[in-house]
PDB file of C-alpha atoms in Angstrom:
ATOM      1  CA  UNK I 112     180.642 254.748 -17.010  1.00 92.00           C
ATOM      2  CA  UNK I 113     183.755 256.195 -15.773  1.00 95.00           C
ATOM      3  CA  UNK I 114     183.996 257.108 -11.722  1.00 96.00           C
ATOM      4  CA  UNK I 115     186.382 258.866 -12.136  1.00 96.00           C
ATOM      5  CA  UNK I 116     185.623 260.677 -14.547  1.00 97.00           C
ATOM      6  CA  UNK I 117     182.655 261.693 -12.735  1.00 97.00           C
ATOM      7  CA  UNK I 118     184.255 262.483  -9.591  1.00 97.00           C
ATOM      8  CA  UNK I 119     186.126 264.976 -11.713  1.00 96.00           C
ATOM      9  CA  UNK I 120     183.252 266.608 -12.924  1.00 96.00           C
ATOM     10  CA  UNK I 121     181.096 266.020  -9.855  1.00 97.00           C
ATOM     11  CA  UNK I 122     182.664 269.498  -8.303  1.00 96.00           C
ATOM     12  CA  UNK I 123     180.364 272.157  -9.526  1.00 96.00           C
ATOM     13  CA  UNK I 124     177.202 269.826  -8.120  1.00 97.00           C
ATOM     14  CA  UNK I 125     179.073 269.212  -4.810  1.00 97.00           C
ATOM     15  CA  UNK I 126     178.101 273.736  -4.351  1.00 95.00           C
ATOM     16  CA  UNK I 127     174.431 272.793  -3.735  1.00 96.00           C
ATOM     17  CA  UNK I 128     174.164 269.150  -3.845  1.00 97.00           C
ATOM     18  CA  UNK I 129     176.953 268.537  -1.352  1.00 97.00           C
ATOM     19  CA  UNK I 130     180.688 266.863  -1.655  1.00 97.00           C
ATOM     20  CA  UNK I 131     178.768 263.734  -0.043  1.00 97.00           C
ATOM     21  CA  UNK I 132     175.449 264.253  -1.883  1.00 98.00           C
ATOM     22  CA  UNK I 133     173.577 265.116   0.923  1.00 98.00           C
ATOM     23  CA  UNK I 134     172.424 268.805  -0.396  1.00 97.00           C
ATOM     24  CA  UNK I 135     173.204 271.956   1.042  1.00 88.00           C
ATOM     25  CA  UNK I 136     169.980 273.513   0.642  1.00 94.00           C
ATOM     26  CA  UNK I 137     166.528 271.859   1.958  1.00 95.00           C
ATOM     27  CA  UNK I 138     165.307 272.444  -1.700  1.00 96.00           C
ATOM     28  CA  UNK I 139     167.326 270.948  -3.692  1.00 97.00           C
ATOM     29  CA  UNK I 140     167.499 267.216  -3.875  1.00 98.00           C
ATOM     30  CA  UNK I 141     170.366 264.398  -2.506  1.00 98.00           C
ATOM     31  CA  UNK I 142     172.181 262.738  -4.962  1.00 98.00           C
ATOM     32  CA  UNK I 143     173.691 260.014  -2.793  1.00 98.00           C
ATOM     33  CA  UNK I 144     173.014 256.604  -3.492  1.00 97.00           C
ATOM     34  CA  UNK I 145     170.031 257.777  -5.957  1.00 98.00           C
ATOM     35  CA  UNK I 146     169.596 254.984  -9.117  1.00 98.00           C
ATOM     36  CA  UNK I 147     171.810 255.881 -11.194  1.00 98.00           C
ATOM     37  CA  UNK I 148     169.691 255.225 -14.300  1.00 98.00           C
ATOM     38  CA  UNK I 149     167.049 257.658 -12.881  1.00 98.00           C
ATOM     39  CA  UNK I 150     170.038 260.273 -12.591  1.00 98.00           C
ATOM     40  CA  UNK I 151     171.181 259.972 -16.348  1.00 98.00           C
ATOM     41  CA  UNK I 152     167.177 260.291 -17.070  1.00 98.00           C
ATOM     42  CA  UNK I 153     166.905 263.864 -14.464  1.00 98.00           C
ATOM     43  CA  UNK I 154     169.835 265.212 -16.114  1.00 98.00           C
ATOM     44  CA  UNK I 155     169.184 264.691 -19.720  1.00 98.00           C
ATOM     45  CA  UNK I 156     165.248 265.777 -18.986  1.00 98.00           C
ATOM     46  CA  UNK I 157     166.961 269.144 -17.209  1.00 98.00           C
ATOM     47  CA  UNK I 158     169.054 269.676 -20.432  1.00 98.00           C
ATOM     48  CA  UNK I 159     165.728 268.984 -22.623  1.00 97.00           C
ATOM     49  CA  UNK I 160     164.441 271.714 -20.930  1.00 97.00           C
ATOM     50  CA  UNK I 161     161.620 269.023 -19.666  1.00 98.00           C
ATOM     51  CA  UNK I 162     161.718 270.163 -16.828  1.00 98.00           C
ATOM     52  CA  UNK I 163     160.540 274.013 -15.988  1.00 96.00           C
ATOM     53  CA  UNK I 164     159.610 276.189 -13.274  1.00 93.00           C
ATOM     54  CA  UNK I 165     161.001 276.975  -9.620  1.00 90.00           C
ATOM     55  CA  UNK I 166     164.766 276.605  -9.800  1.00 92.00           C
ATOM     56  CA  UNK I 167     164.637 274.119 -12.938  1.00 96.00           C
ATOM     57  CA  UNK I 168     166.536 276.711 -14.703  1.00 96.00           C
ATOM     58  CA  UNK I 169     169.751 276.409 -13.097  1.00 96.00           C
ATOM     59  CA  UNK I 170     169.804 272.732 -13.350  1.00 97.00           C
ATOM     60  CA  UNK I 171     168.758 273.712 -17.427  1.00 97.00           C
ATOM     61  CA  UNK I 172     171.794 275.584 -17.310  1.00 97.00           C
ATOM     62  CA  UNK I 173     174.027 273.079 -15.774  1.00 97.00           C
ATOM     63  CA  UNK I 174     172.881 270.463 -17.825  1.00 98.00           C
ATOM     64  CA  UNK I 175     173.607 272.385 -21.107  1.00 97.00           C
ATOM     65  CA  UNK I 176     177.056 271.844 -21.030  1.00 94.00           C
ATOM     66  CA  UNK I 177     177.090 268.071 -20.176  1.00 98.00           C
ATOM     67  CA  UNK I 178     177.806 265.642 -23.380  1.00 98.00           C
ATOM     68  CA  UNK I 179     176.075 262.388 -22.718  1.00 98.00           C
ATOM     69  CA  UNK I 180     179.433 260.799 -21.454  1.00 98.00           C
ATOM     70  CA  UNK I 181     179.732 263.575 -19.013  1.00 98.00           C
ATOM     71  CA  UNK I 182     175.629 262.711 -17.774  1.00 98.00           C
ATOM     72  CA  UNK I 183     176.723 258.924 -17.517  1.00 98.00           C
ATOM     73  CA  UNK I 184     180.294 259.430 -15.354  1.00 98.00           C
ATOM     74  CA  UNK I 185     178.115 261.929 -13.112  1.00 98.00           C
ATOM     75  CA  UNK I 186     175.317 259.669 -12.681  1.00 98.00           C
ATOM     76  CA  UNK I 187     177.537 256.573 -11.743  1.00 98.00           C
ATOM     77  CA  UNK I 188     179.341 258.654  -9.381  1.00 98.00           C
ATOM     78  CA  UNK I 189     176.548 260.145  -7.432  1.00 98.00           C
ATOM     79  CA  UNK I 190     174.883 257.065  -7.444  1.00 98.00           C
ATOM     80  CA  UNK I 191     178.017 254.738  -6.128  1.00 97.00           C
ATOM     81  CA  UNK I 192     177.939 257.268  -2.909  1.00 97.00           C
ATOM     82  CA  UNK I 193     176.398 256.473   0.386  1.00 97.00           C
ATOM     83  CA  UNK I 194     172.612 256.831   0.820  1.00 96.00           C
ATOM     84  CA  UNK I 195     172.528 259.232   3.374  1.00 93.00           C
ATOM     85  CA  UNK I 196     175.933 260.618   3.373  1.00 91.00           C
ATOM     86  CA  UNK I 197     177.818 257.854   4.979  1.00 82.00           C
ATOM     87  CA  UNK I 198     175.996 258.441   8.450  1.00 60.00           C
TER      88      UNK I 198
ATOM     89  CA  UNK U 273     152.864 268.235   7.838  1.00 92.00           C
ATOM     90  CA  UNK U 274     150.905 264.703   9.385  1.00 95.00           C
ATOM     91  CA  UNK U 275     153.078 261.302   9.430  1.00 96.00           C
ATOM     92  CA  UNK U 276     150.319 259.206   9.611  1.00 96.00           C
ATOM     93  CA  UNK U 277     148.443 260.896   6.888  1.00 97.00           C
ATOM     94  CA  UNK U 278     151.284 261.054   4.586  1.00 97.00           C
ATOM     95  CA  UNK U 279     151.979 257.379   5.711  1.00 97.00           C
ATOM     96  CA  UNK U 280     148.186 256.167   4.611  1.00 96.00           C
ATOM     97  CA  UNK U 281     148.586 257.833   1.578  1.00 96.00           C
ATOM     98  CA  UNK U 282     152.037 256.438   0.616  1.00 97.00           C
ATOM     99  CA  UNK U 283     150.784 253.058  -0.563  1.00 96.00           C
ATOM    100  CA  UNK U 284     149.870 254.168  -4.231  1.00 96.00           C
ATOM    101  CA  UNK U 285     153.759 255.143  -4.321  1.00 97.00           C
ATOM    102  CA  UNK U 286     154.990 252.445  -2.958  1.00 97.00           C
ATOM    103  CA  UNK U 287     154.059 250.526  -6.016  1.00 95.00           C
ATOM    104  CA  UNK U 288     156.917 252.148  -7.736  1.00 96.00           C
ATOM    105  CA  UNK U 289     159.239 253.450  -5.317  1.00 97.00           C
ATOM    106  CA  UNK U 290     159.251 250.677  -2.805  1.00 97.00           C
ATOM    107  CA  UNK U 291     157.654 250.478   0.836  1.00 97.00           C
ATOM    108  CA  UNK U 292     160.913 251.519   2.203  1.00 97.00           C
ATOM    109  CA  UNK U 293     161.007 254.532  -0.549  1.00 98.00           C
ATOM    110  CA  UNK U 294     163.897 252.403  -2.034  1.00 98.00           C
ATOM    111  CA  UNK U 295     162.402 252.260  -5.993  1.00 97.00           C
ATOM    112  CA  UNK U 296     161.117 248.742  -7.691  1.00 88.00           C
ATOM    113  CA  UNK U 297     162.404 250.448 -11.219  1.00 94.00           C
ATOM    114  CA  UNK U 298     165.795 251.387 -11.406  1.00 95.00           C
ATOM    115  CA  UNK U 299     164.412 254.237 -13.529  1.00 96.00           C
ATOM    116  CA  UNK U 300     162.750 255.963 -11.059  1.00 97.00           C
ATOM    117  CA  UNK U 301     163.899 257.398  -8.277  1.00 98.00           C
ATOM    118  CA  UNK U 302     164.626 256.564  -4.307  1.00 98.00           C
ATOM    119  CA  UNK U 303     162.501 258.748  -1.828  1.00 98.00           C
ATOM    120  CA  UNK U 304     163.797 257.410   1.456  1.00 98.00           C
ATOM    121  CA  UNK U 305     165.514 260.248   3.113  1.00 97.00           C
ATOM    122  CA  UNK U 306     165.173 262.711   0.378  1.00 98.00           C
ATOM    123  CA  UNK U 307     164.884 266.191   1.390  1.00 98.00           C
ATOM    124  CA  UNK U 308     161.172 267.394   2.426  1.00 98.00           C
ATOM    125  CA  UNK U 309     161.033 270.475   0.928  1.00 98.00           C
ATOM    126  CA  UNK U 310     162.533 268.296  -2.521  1.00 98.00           C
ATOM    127  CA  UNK U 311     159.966 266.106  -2.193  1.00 98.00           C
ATOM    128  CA  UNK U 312     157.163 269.199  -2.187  1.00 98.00           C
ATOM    129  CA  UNK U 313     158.816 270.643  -4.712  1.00 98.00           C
ATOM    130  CA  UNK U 314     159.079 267.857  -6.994  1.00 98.00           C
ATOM    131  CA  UNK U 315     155.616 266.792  -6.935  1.00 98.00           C
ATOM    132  CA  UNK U 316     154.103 270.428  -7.496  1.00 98.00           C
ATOM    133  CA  UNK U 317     156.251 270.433 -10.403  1.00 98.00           C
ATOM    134  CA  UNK U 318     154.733 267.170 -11.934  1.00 98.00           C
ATOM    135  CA  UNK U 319     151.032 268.275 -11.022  1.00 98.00           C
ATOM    136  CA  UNK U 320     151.710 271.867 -12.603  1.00 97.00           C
ATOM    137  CA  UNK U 321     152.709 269.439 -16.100  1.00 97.00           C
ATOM    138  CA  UNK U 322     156.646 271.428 -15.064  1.00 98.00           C
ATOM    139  CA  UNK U 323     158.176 267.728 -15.634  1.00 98.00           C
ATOM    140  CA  UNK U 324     157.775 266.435 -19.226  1.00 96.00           C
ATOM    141  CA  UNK U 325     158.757 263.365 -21.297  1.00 93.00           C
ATOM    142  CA  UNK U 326     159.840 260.277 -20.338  1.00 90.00           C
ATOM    143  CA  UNK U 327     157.618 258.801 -17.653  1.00 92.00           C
ATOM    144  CA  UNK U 328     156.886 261.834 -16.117  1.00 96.00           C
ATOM    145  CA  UNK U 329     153.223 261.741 -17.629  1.00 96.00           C
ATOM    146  CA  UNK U 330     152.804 258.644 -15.038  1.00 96.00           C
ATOM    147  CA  UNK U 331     153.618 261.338 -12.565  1.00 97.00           C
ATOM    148  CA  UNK U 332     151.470 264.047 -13.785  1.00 97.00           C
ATOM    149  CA  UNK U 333     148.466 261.776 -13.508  1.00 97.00           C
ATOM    150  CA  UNK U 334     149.698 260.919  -9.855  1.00 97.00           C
ATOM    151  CA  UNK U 335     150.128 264.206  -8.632  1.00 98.00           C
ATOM    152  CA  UNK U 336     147.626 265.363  -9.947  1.00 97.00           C
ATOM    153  CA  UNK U 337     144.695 263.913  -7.439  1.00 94.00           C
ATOM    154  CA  UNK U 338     147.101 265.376  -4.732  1.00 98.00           C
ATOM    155  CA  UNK U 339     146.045 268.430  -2.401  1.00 98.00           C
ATOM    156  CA  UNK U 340     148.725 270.799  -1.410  1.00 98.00           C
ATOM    157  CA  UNK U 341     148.097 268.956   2.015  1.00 98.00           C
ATOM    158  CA  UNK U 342     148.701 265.894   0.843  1.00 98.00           C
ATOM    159  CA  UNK U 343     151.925 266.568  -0.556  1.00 98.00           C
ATOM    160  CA  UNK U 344     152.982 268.166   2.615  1.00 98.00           C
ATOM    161  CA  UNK U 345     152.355 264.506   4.274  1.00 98.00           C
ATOM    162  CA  UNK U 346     153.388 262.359   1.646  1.00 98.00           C
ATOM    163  CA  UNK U 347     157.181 264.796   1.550  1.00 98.00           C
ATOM    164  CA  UNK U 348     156.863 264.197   5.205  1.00 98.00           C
ATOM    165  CA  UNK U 349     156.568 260.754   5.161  1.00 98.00           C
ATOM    166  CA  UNK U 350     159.011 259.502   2.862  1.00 98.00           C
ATOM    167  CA  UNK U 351     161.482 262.073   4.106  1.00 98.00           C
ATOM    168  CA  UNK U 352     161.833 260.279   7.584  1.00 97.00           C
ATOM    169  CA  UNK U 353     162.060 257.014   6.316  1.00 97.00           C
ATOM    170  CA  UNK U 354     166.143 256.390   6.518  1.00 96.00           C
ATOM    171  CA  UNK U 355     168.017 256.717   3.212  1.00 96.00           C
ATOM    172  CA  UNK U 356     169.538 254.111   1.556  1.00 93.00           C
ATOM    173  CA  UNK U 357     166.329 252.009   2.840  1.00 92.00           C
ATOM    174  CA  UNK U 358     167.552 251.332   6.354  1.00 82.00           C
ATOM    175  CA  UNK U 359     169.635 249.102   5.374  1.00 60.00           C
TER     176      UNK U 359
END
């Protein structure tokens, strides 16, 4: 996986899920420091549409548009951030 | 939401995602520090059969024994442990 390439990309999550992956809304989930293999997994199931309801269909949405090089550089550079935000 | 409740109940997760919410399976996903109201969310979503394929069945059949309570005090619980597994 690419980092940087992710880091690139990583700006239209950073809205909810927050520049340091520590989300902006109490809803949504932190991305920081998460396994990266269960973050290419989320992603893909999101695109799948296998997972519904609540606000699964933005994430549906999101997901749409990523190739499975795009899910991979996204995961590994969520994942290679801070648990916790770097507190 | 009751920390000791969700605490007493947490053992059956901590099979899979670690005592410290930091996961065994690099598949599935860290809970330590993850946003409450995530948490809630995410396991209504497995017990309503909203989170397909995969391994998410193993979650369905998890969540699925859970009381609306319960998932209050289990999001509680494994929200305050520190992310990134107090390390």
């Amino acid at each position: 996986a690419d980092l940087a390439a992710g880091k690139a990309k990583a700006a239209v999550c950073a809205a909810c899920h927050g520049a340091n992956g520590i989300a902006q809304i109490p809803t949504y989930p932190n991305l920081a420091g998460q396994n990266e293999q269960y973050l290419v997994l989320a992603l893909k199931a999101y695109k799948n549409k296998q997972r519904t309801g609540g606000q699964a269909v933005i994430m549906q949405g999101q997901a749409a548009a990523l190739s499975d090089e795009d899910i991979a550089n996204l995961a590994a550079y969520w994942s290679s951030l801070p648990a916790g935000g770097g507190k």
